[in-house]
Amino acid sequence: MPALLVFVLMPLIEIALFIAIGGEIGVGATLALIVLSALLGAAILRGQRSRAVAMMQGGLRVAPGTFVAQGAFSVLSGILLILPGFLTDALGLVLLIPPLQRAIVRGIGARTTVVTTATYRRGDVVDGEFTVHEPRPDPIDPDHRIDDRRP
């Protein structure tokens, strides 16, 4: 029921804000703000993609949970900024504030329980076979392929 309420109230609030702000600053300026916020949202999403690639190439030097949380906030902020409306723009900009991000993560973490299971116990024996493949002497050999099984 709360989700339905959000989907009904959000457009009404956005329309009221368009009318109020458009009446104060004019139609042209209102439309310009909406277009600029959409461009900012697209830039944030594009920057998030390049940030993710750089972090993966750099060996993910930060904690993976922090990286995922920051990425999720950036993506959500970008999407909210792309959506037309002043309320969604304000929410998108607010979600970019790092102290608020940390507070939200702490709040979610306080209400979340993480359960892990272990499939092996101490003293368990796993029976199996293995083969050791030594690397070739010349790794730059043009015929060398990763999936090549020849010795």
Tab-separated table of N, CA and C in Angstrom:
chain	number	residue	atom	x	y	z
A	1	MET	N	0.801	-1.202	0.000
A	1	MET	CA	0.000	0.000	0.000
A	1	MET	C	0.850	1.276	0.000
A	2	PRO	N	1.973	1.334	0.762
A	2	PRO	CA	2.791	2.552	0.716
A	2	PRO	C	3.372	2.825	-0.675
A	3	ALA	N	3.708	1.776	-1.417
A	3	ALA	CA	4.258	1.973	-2.761
A	3	ALA	C	3.203	2.591	-3.673
A	4	LEU	N	1.981	2.149	-3.557
A	4	LEU	CA	0.895	2.712	-4.353
A	4	LEU	C	0.686	4.182	-4.018
A	5	LEU	N	0.789	4.489	-2.733
A	5	LEU	CA	0.643	5.871	-2.286
A	5	LEU	C	1.738	6.758	-2.881
A	6	VAL	N	2.967	6.233	-2.936
A	6	VAL	CA	4.078	6.986	-3.521
A	6	VAL	C	3.837	7.229	-5.006
A	7	PHE	N	3.374	6.191	-5.722
A	7	PHE	CA	3.133	6.339	-7.159
A	7	PHE	C	1.982	7.289	-7.464
A	8	VAL	N	1.073	7.465	-6.545
A	8	VAL	CA	-0.037	8.397	-6.754
A	8	VAL	C	0.367	9.812	-6.343
A	9	LEU	N	1.031	9.934	-5.207
A	9	LEU	CA	1.378	11.259	-4.689
A	9	LEU	C	2.552	11.909	-5.424
A	10	MET	N	3.523	11.126	-5.863
A	10	MET	CA	4.732	11.691	-6.475
A	10	MET	C	4.404	12.549	-7.699
A	11	PRO	N	3.617	12.081	-8.661
A	11	PRO	CA	3.298	12.953	-9.802
A	11	PRO	C	2.517	14.209	-9.402
A	12	LEU	N	1.644	14.078	-8.419
A	12	LEU	CA	0.889	15.252	-7.979
A	12	LEU	C	1.819	16.301	-7.361
A	13	ILE	N	2.755	15.856	-6.556
A	13	ILE	CA	3.721	16.776	-5.948
A	13	ILE	C	4.583	17.421	-7.028
A	14	GLU	N	5.019	16.622	-8.000
A	14	GLU	CA	5.861	17.156	-9.083
A	14	GLU	C	5.100	18.203	-9.899
A	15	ILE	N	3.851	17.939	-10.200
A	15	ILE	CA	3.041	18.904	-10.964
A	15	ILE	C	2.872	20.200	-10.173
A	16	ALA	N	2.595	20.089	-8.882
A	16	ALA	CA	2.447	21.283	-8.044
A	16	ALA	C	3.749	22.079	-8.000
A	17	LEU	N	4.894	21.377	-7.910
A	17	LEU	CA	6.182	22.074	-7.904
A	17	LEU	C	6.474	22.741	-9.247
A	18	PHE	N	6.125	22.065	-10.349
A	18	PHE	CA	6.297	22.682	-11.670
A	18	PHE	C	5.507	23.983	-11.764
A	19	ILE	N	4.276	23.960	-11.310
A	19	ILE	CA	3.421	25.154	-11.381
A	19	ILE	C	3.981	26.262	-10.489
A	20	ALA	N	4.353	25.901	-9.253
A	20	ALA	CA	4.850	26.915	-8.312
A	20	ALA	C	6.179	27.505	-8.769
A	21	ILE	N	7.114	26.665	-9.130
A	21	ILE	CA	8.444	27.163	-9.532
A	21	ILE	C	8.369	27.833	-10.891
A	22	GLY	N	7.595	27.260	-11.808
A	22	GLY	CA	7.425	27.885	-13.120
A	22	GLY	C	6.791	29.252	-13.025
A	23	GLY	N	5.883	29.440	-12.070
A	23	GLY	CA	5.260	30.750	-11.872
A	23	GLY	C	6.249	31.772	-11.325
A	24	GLU	N	7.223	31.312	-10.549
A	24	GLU	CA	8.211	32.222	-9.960
A	24	GLU	C	9.339	32.575	-10.925
A	25	ILE	N	9.889	31.584	-11.612
A	25	ILE	CA	11.085	31.850	-12.436
A	25	ILE	C	10.784	31.837	-13.933
A	26	GLY	N	9.612	31.432	-14.327
A	26	GLY	CA	9.254	31.414	-15.744
A	26	GLY	C	9.384	30.018	-16.340
A	27	VAL	N	8.694	29.844	-17.457
A	27	VAL	CA	8.659	28.538	-18.119
A	27	VAL	C	10.023	28.159	-18.686
A	28	GLY	N	10.689	29.102	-19.341
A	28	GLY	CA	11.995	28.818	-19.959
A	28	GLY	C	13.032	28.376	-18.946
A	29	ALA	N	13.112	29.113	-17.848
A	29	ALA	CA	14.084	28.756	-16.813
A	29	ALA	C	13.732	27.419	-16.165
A	30	THR	N	12.454	27.148	-15.991
A	30	THR	CA	12.020	25.876	-15.413
A	30	THR	C	12.436	24.717	-16.312
A	31	LEU	N	12.164	24.853	-17.607
A	31	LEU	CA	12.550	23.806	-18.547
A	31	LEU	C	14.066	23.651	-18.625
A	32	ALA	N	14.788	24.760	-18.553
A	32	ALA	CA	16.256	24.693	-18.582
A	32	ALA	C	16.782	23.940	-17.363
A	33	LEU	N	16.196	24.199	-16.190
A	33	LEU	CA	16.622	23.473	-14.983
A	33	LEU	C	16.373	21.971	-15.106
A	34	ILE	N	15.246	21.603	-15.682
A	34	ILE	CA	14.916	20.190	-15.847
A	34	ILE	C	15.898	19.523	-16.809
A	35	VAL	N	16.219	20.195	-17.913
A	35	VAL	CA	17.164	19.636	-18.890
A	35	VAL	C	18.560	19.536	-18.277
A	36	LEU	N	18.980	20.572	-17.557
A	36	LEU	CA	20.302	20.533	-16.919
A	36	LEU	C	20.401	19.431	-15.876
A	37	SER	N	19.352	19.213	-15.122
A	37	SER	CA	19.395	18.146	-14.122
A	37	SER	C	19.450	16.778	-14.796
A	38	ALA	N	18.767	16.623	-15.935
A	38	ALA	CA	18.836	15.354	-16.677
A	38	ALA	C	20.249	15.127	-17.217
A	39	LEU	N	20.883	16.191	-17.711
A	39	LEU	CA	22.264	16.067	-18.190
A	39	LEU	C	23.217	15.722	-17.042
A	40	LEU	N	22.998	16.321	-15.880
A	40	LEU	CA	23.810	16.005	-14.702
A	40	LEU	C	23.629	14.544	-14.294
A	41	GLY	N	22.394	14.068	-14.328
A	41	GLY	CA	22.124	12.668	-13.996
A	41	GLY	C	22.809	11.722	-14.964
A	42	ALA	N	22.766	12.044	-16.256
A	42	ALA	CA	23.445	11.212	-17.253
A	42	ALA	C	24.953	11.221	-17.032
A	43	ALA	N	25.507	12.375	-16.677
A	43	ALA	CA	26.944	12.461	-16.411
A	43	ALA	C	27.323	11.640	-15.180
A	44	ILE	N	26.484	11.653	-14.171
A	44	ILE	CA	26.753	10.860	-12.966
A	44	ILE	C	26.740	9.372	-13.302
A	45	LEU	N	25.763	8.946	-14.087
A	45	LEU	CA	25.703	7.536	-14.475
A	45	LEU	C	26.903	7.147	-15.332
A	46	ARG	N	27.301	8.001	-16.251
A	46	ARG	CA	28.465	7.726	-17.090
A	46	ARG	C	29.737	7.685	-16.233
A	47	GLY	N	29.838	8.602	-15.287
A	47	GLY	CA	31.000	8.614	-14.398
A	47	GLY	C	31.043	7.397	-13.492
A	48	GLN	N	29.880	6.909	-13.097
A	48	GLN	CA	29.814	5.723	-12.255
A	48	GLN	C	30.347	4.504	-13.003
A	49	ARG	N	30.017	4.418	-14.279
A	49	ARG	CA	30.508	3.289	-15.078
A	49	ARG	C	32.033	3.327	-15.171
A	50	SER	N	32.602	4.498	-15.463
A	50	SER	CA	34.061	4.590	-15.569
A	50	SER	C	34.719	4.402	-14.209
A	51	ARG	N	34.058	4.832	-13.148
A	51	ARG	CA	34.596	4.619	-11.792
A	51	ARG	C	34.659	3.132	-11.458
A	52	ALA	N	33.614	2.408	-11.838
A	52	ALA	CA	33.584	0.971	-11.574
A	52	ALA	C	34.698	0.258	-12.330
A	53	VAL	N	34.902	0.632	-13.582
A	53	VAL	CA	35.964	0.007	-14.368
A	53	VAL	C	37.328	0.323	-13.751
A	54	ALA	N	37.542	1.568	-13.349
A	54	ALA	CA	38.820	1.950	-12.741
A	54	ALA	C	39.053	1.211	-11.428
A	55	MET	N	38.007	1.043	-10.628
A	55	MET	CA	38.149	0.337	-9.351
A	55	MET	C	38.477	-1.132	-9.582
A	56	MET	N	37.856	-1.744	-10.576
A	56	MET	CA	38.138	-3.149	-10.856
A	56	MET	C	39.549	-3.329	-11.386
A	57	GLN	N	40.000	-2.405	-12.233
A	57	GLN	CA	41.360	-2.491	-12.752
A	57	GLN	C	42.382	-2.207	-11.661
A	58	GLY	N	42.020	-1.375	-10.693
A	58	GLY	CA	42.927	-1.034	-9.610
A	58	GLY	C	42.931	-2.048	-8.484
A	59	GLY	N	42.195	-3.111	-8.605
A	59	GLY	CA	42.218	-4.148	-7.587
A	59	GLY	C	41.231	-3.912	-6.460
A	60	LEU	N	40.284	-3.015	-6.622
A	60	LEU	CA	39.254	-2.764	-5.615
A	60	LEU	C	39.889	-2.517	-4.253
A	61	ARG	N	40.594	-1.398	-4.137
A	61	ARG	CA	41.351	-1.090	-2.918
A	61	ARG	C	40.478	-0.687	-1.737
A	62	VAL	N	39.198	-0.447	-1.976
A	62	VAL	CA	38.290	-0.142	-0.872
A	62	VAL	C	37.491	-1.388	-0.542
A	63	ALA	N	36.812	-1.352	0.563
A	63	ALA	CA	35.992	-2.492	0.963
A	63	ALA	C	34.883	-2.691	-0.070
A	64	PRO	N	34.632	-3.930	-0.486
A	64	PRO	CA	33.609	-4.169	-1.508
A	64	PRO	C	32.232	-3.652	-1.111
A	65	GLY	N	31.860	-3.762	0.156
A	65	GLY	CA	30.556	-3.272	0.596
A	65	GLY	C	30.436	-1.769	0.427
A	66	THR	N	31.498	-1.043	0.744
A	66	THR	CA	31.511	0.409	0.579
A	66	THR	C	31.396	0.778	-0.896
A	67	PHE	N	32.133	0.054	-1.724
A	67	PHE	CA	32.110	0.295	-3.157
A	67	PHE	C	30.707	0.081	-3.720
A	68	VAL	N	30.060	-1.002	-3.313
A	68	VAL	CA	28.709	-1.304	-3.789
A	68	VAL	C	27.718	-0.254	-3.295
A	69	ALA	N	27.823	0.145	-2.023
A	69	ALA	CA	26.894	1.137	-1.474
A	69	ALA	C	27.054	2.482	-2.183
A	70	GLN	N	28.305	2.920	-2.356
A	70	GLN	CA	28.528	4.186	-3.048
A	70	GLN	C	28.025	4.127	-4.481
A	71	GLY	N	28.249	3.008	-5.127
A	71	GLY	CA	27.777	2.842	-6.497
A	71	GLY	C	26.260	2.860	-6.572
A	72	ALA	N	25.620	2.197	-5.621
A	72	ALA	CA	24.149	2.170	-5.612
A	72	ALA	C	23.582	3.572	-5.411
A	73	PHE	N	24.175	4.338	-4.503
A	73	PHE	CA	23.701	5.710	-4.286
A	73	PHE	C	23.926	6.573	-5.520
A	74	SER	N	25.065	6.410	-6.176
A	74	SER	CA	25.334	7.196	-7.382
A	74	SER	C	24.363	6.849	-8.498
A	75	VAL	N	24.111	5.561	-8.684
A	75	VAL	CA	23.175	5.148	-9.739
A	75	VAL	C	21.769	5.654	-9.426
A	76	LEU	N	21.330	5.494	-8.194
A	76	LEU	CA	19.999	5.976	-7.813
A	76	LEU	C	19.905	7.493	-7.967
A	77	SER	N	20.956	8.211	-7.584
A	77	SER	CA	20.970	9.666	-7.743
A	77	SER	C	20.885	10.053	-9.213
A	78	GLY	N	21.658	9.373	-10.052
A	78	GLY	CA	21.624	9.661	-11.478
A	78	GLY	C	20.246	9.430	-12.077
A	79	ILE	N	19.616	8.329	-11.687
A	79	ILE	CA	18.272	8.036	-12.204
A	79	ILE	C	17.271	9.082	-11.733
A	80	LEU	N	17.351	9.459	-10.453
A	80	LEU	CA	16.428	10.471	-9.933
A	80	LEU	C	16.632	11.818	-10.617
A	81	LEU	N	17.881	12.153	-10.946
A	81	LEU	CA	18.140	13.424	-11.630
A	81	LEU	C	17.649	13.390	-13.075
A	82	ILE	N	17.685	12.239	-13.706
A	82	ILE	CA	17.210	12.136	-15.084
A	82	ILE	C	15.692	12.276	-15.155
A	83	LEU	N	14.995	11.744	-14.153
A	83	LEU	CA	13.533	11.862	-14.136
A	83	LEU	C	13.139	13.333	-14.052
A	84	PRO	N	12.161	13.764	-14.853
A	84	PRO	CA	11.771	15.168	-14.805
A	84	PRO	C	10.983	15.481	-13.531
A	85	GLY	N	11.410	16.517	-12.852
A	85	GLY	CA	10.704	16.943	-11.652
A	85	GLY	C	11.670	17.519	-10.634
A	86	PHE	N	11.174	18.436	-9.837
A	86	PHE	CA	12.025	19.090	-8.844
A	86	PHE	C	12.196	18.259	-7.582
A	87	LEU	N	11.189	17.510	-7.191
A	87	LEU	CA	11.306	16.658	-6.008
A	87	LEU	C	12.313	15.536	-6.255
A	88	THR	N	12.228	14.895	-7.413
A	88	THR	CA	13.182	13.826	-7.720
A	88	THR	C	14.596	14.385	-7.856
A	89	ASP	N	14.734	15.598	-8.402
A	89	ASP	CA	16.050	16.230	-8.493
A	89	ASP	C	16.621	16.503	-7.101
A	90	ALA	N	15.788	17.004	-6.213
A	90	ALA	CA	16.244	17.291	-4.853
A	90	ALA	C	16.660	16.002	-4.142
A	91	LEU	N	15.865	14.944	-4.300
A	91	LEU	CA	16.227	13.660	-3.689
A	91	LEU	C	17.533	13.123	-4.275
A	92	GLY	N	17.688	13.252	-5.590
A	92	GLY	CA	18.915	12.795	-6.246
A	92	GLY	C	20.143	13.541	-5.751
A	93	LEU	N	20.020	14.847	-5.584
A	93	LEU	CA	21.164	15.631	-5.088
A	93	LEU	C	21.469	15.313	-3.624
A	94	VAL	N	20.437	15.122	-2.833
A	94	VAL	CA	20.638	14.817	-1.414
A	94	VAL	C	21.332	13.458	-1.245
A	95	LEU	N	20.998	12.491	-2.102
A	95	LEU	CA	21.620	11.169	-1.995
A	95	LEU	C	23.095	11.162	-2.382
A	96	LEU	N	23.586	12.252	-2.933
A	96	LEU	CA	25.009	12.346	-3.264
A	96	LEU	C	25.861	12.802	-2.082
A	97	ILE	N	25.247	13.166	-0.971
A	97	ILE	CA	25.976	13.663	0.200
A	97	ILE	C	26.533	12.467	0.979
A	98	PRO	N	27.884	12.338	1.065
A	98	PRO	CA	28.487	11.163	1.716
A	98	PRO	C	28.054	10.928	3.167
A	99	PRO	N	27.964	11.949	4.038
A	99	PRO	CA	27.516	11.648	5.408
A	99	PRO	C	26.095	11.068	5.448
A	100	LEU	N	25.239	11.541	4.564
A	100	LEU	CA	23.889	10.994	4.508
A	100	LEU	C	23.907	9.550	3.997
A	101	GLN	N	24.769	9.275	3.029
A	101	GLN	CA	24.916	7.910	2.534
A	101	GLN	C	25.325	6.967	3.661
A	102	ARG	N	26.324	7.402	4.445
A	102	ARG	CA	26.781	6.562	5.565
A	102	ARG	C	25.670	6.360	6.590
A	103	ALA	N	24.892	7.397	6.859
A	103	ALA	CA	23.791	7.278	7.821
A	103	ALA	C	22.732	6.296	7.314
A	104	ILE	N	22.439	6.356	6.032
A	104	ILE	CA	21.453	5.428	5.470
A	104	ILE	C	21.967	3.997	5.535
A	105	VAL	N	23.237	3.802	5.206
A	105	VAL	CA	23.819	2.450	5.270
A	105	VAL	C	23.806	1.930	6.698
A	106	ARG	N	24.150	2.803	7.662
A	106	ARG	CA	24.102	2.380	9.078
A	106	ARG	C	22.684	2.034	9.489
A	107	GLY	N	21.712	2.830	9.061
A	107	GLY	CA	20.311	2.566	9.393
A	107	GLY	C	19.826	1.251	8.812
A	108	ILE	N	20.203	0.987	7.567
A	108	ILE	CA	19.822	-0.286	6.948
A	108	ILE	C	20.546	-1.438	7.641
A	109	GLY	N	21.820	-1.229	7.967
A	109	GLY	CA	22.599	-2.276	8.633
A	109	GLY	C	22.061	-2.620	10.013
A	110	ALA	N	21.502	-1.630	10.711
A	110	ALA	CA	20.961	-1.886	12.045
A	110	ALA	C	19.699	-2.738	11.986
A	111	ARG	N	18.995	-2.681	10.856
A	111	ARG	CA	17.750	-3.442	10.719
A	111	ARG	C	17.937	-4.742	9.941
A	112	THR	N	19.172	-5.030	9.551
A	112	THR	CA	19.441	-6.187	8.717
A	112	THR	C	20.214	-7.233	9.491
A	113	THR	N	19.869	-8.486	9.292
A	113	THR	CA	20.596	-9.590	9.894
A	113	THR	C	21.249	-10.389	8.779
A	114	VAL	N	22.543	-10.614	8.909
A	114	VAL	CA	23.276	-11.381	7.915
A	114	VAL	C	23.487	-12.782	8.461
A	115	VAL	N	23.077	-13.769	7.698
A	115	VAL	CA	23.220	-15.157	8.105
A	115	VAL	C	24.143	-15.848	7.118
A	116	THR	N	25.156	-16.517	7.628
A	116	THR	CA	26.062	-17.269	6.770
A	116	THR	C	26.027	-18.732	7.182
A	117	THR	N	26.305	-19.570	6.230
A	117	THR	CA	26.368	-20.998	6.523
A	117	THR	C	27.695	-21.537	6.041
A	118	ALA	N	28.189	-22.536	6.716
A	118	ALA	CA	29.427	-23.199	6.320
A	118	ALA	C	29.085	-24.611	5.879
A	119	THR	N	29.628	-24.999	4.740
A	119	THR	CA	29.323	-26.336	4.249
A	119	THR	C	30.298	-27.375	4.792
A	120	TYR	N	31.463	-26.933	5.231
A	120	TYR	CA	32.458	-27.868	5.758
A	120	TYR	C	32.764	-27.535	7.197
A	121	ARG	N	32.972	-28.557	7.983
A	121	ARG	CA	33.355	-28.368	9.375
A	121	ARG	C	34.790	-28.820	9.539
A	122	ARG	N	35.351	-28.504	10.641
A	122	ARG	CA	36.706	-28.926	10.946
A	122	ARG	C	36.780	-30.452	10.937
A	123	GLY	N	37.778	-30.990	10.294
A	123	GLY	CA	37.940	-32.433	10.253
A	123	GLY	C	37.281	-33.074	9.050
A	124	ASP	N	36.485	-32.303	8.286
A	124	ASP	CA	35.884	-32.874	7.088
A	124	ASP	C	36.974	-33.113	6.051
A	125	VAL	N	36.844	-34.193	5.318
A	125	VAL	CA	37.797	-34.540	4.284
A	125	VAL	C	37.072	-34.507	2.948
A	126	VAL	N	37.658	-33.803	1.997
A	126	VAL	CA	37.103	-33.742	0.655
A	126	VAL	C	38.026	-34.548	-0.238
A	127	ASP	N	37.498	-35.607	-0.826
A	127	ASP	CA	38.287	-36.486	-1.672
A	127	ASP	C	38.239	-35.961	-3.098
A	128	GLY	N	39.375	-35.901	-3.778
A	128	GLY	CA	39.402	-35.419	-5.150
A	128	GLY	C	40.750	-35.669	-5.787
A	129	GLU	N	40.840	-35.380	-7.071
A	129	GLU	CA	42.079	-35.527	-7.817
A	129	GLU	C	42.441	-34.181	-8.426
A	130	PHE	N	43.742	-34.000	-8.663
A	130	PHE	CA	44.165	-32.771	-9.307
A	130	PHE	C	45.376	-33.058	-10.172
A	131	THR	N	45.630	-32.169	-11.109
A	131	THR	CA	46.774	-32.267	-12.002
A	131	THR	C	47.461	-30.917	-12.025
A	132	VAL	N	48.773	-30.925	-11.968
A	132	VAL	CA	49.545	-29.688	-12.013
A	132	VAL	C	50.034	-29.482	-13.439
A	133	HIS	N	49.733	-28.344	-14.016
A	133	HIS	CA	50.204	-27.977	-15.352
A	133	HIS	C	51.236	-26.869	-15.187
A	134	GLU	N	52.431	-27.115	-15.615
A	134	GLU	CA	53.494	-26.115	-15.544
A	134	GLU	C	53.326	-25.130	-16.697
A	135	PRO	N	53.634	-23.855	-16.481
A	135	PRO	CA	53.517	-22.888	-17.575
A	135	PRO	C	54.588	-23.122	-18.631
A	136	ARG	N	54.313	-22.677	-19.837
A	136	ARG	CA	55.285	-22.807	-20.927
A	136	ARG	C	56.470	-21.886	-20.676
A	137	PRO	N	57.598	-22.198	-21.255
A	137	PRO	CA	58.769	-21.334	-21.065
A	137	PRO	C	58.623	-19.959	-21.717
A	138	ASP	N	57.867	-19.847	-22.818
A	138	ASP	CA	57.740	-18.577	-23.521
A	138	ASP	C	56.274	-18.127	-23.509
A	139	PRO	N	55.889	-17.255	-22.544
A	139	PRO	CA	54.475	-16.851	-22.472
A	139	PRO	C	54.036	-15.926	-23.610
A	140	ILE	N	54.966	-15.347	-24.377
A	140	ILE	CA	54.565	-14.477	-25.476
A	140	ILE	C	54.507	-15.226	-26.803
A	141	ASP	N	54.578	-16.506	-26.745
A	141	ASP	CA	54.443	-17.333	-27.935
A	141	ASP	C	53.085	-17.055	-28.570
A	142	PRO	N	53.027	-16.731	-29.880
A	142	PRO	CA	51.738	-16.402	-30.497
A	142	PRO	C	50.744	-17.560	-30.484
A	143	ASP	N	51.241	-18.790	-30.393
A	143	ASP	CA	50.334	-19.936	-30.344
A	143	ASP	C	49.842	-20.223	-28.937
A	144	HIS	N	50.353	-19.480	-27.963
A	144	HIS	CA	49.973	-19.704	-26.571
A	144	HIS	C	48.571	-19.161	-26.328
A	145	ARG	N	47.689	-20.003	-25.844
A	145	ARG	CA	46.338	-19.603	-25.494
A	145	ARG	C	46.064	-20.037	-24.071
A	146	ILE	N	45.216	-19.303	-23.408
A	146	ILE	CA	44.894	-19.616	-22.010
A	146	ILE	C	44.223	-20.970	-21.896
A	147	ASP	N	43.347	-21.286	-22.846
A	147	ASP	CA	42.608	-22.530	-22.739
A	147	ASP	C	43.322	-23.701	-23.417
A	148	ASP	N	44.592	-23.508	-23.864
A	148	ASP	CA	45.343	-24.568	-24.515
A	148	ASP	C	45.768	-25.605	-23.474
A	149	ARG	N	45.437	-26.842	-23.675
A	149	ARG	CA	45.732	-27.895	-22.708
A	149	ARG	C	47.018	-28.651	-23.033
A	150	ARG	N	47.693	-28.292	-24.124
A	150	ARG	CA	48.926	-29.013	-24.483
A	150	ARG	C	50.018	-28.712	-23.470
A	151	PRO	N	50.883	-29.701	-23.216
A	151	PRO	CA	51.995	-29.460	-22.259
A	151	PRO	C	53.069	-28.596	-22.844
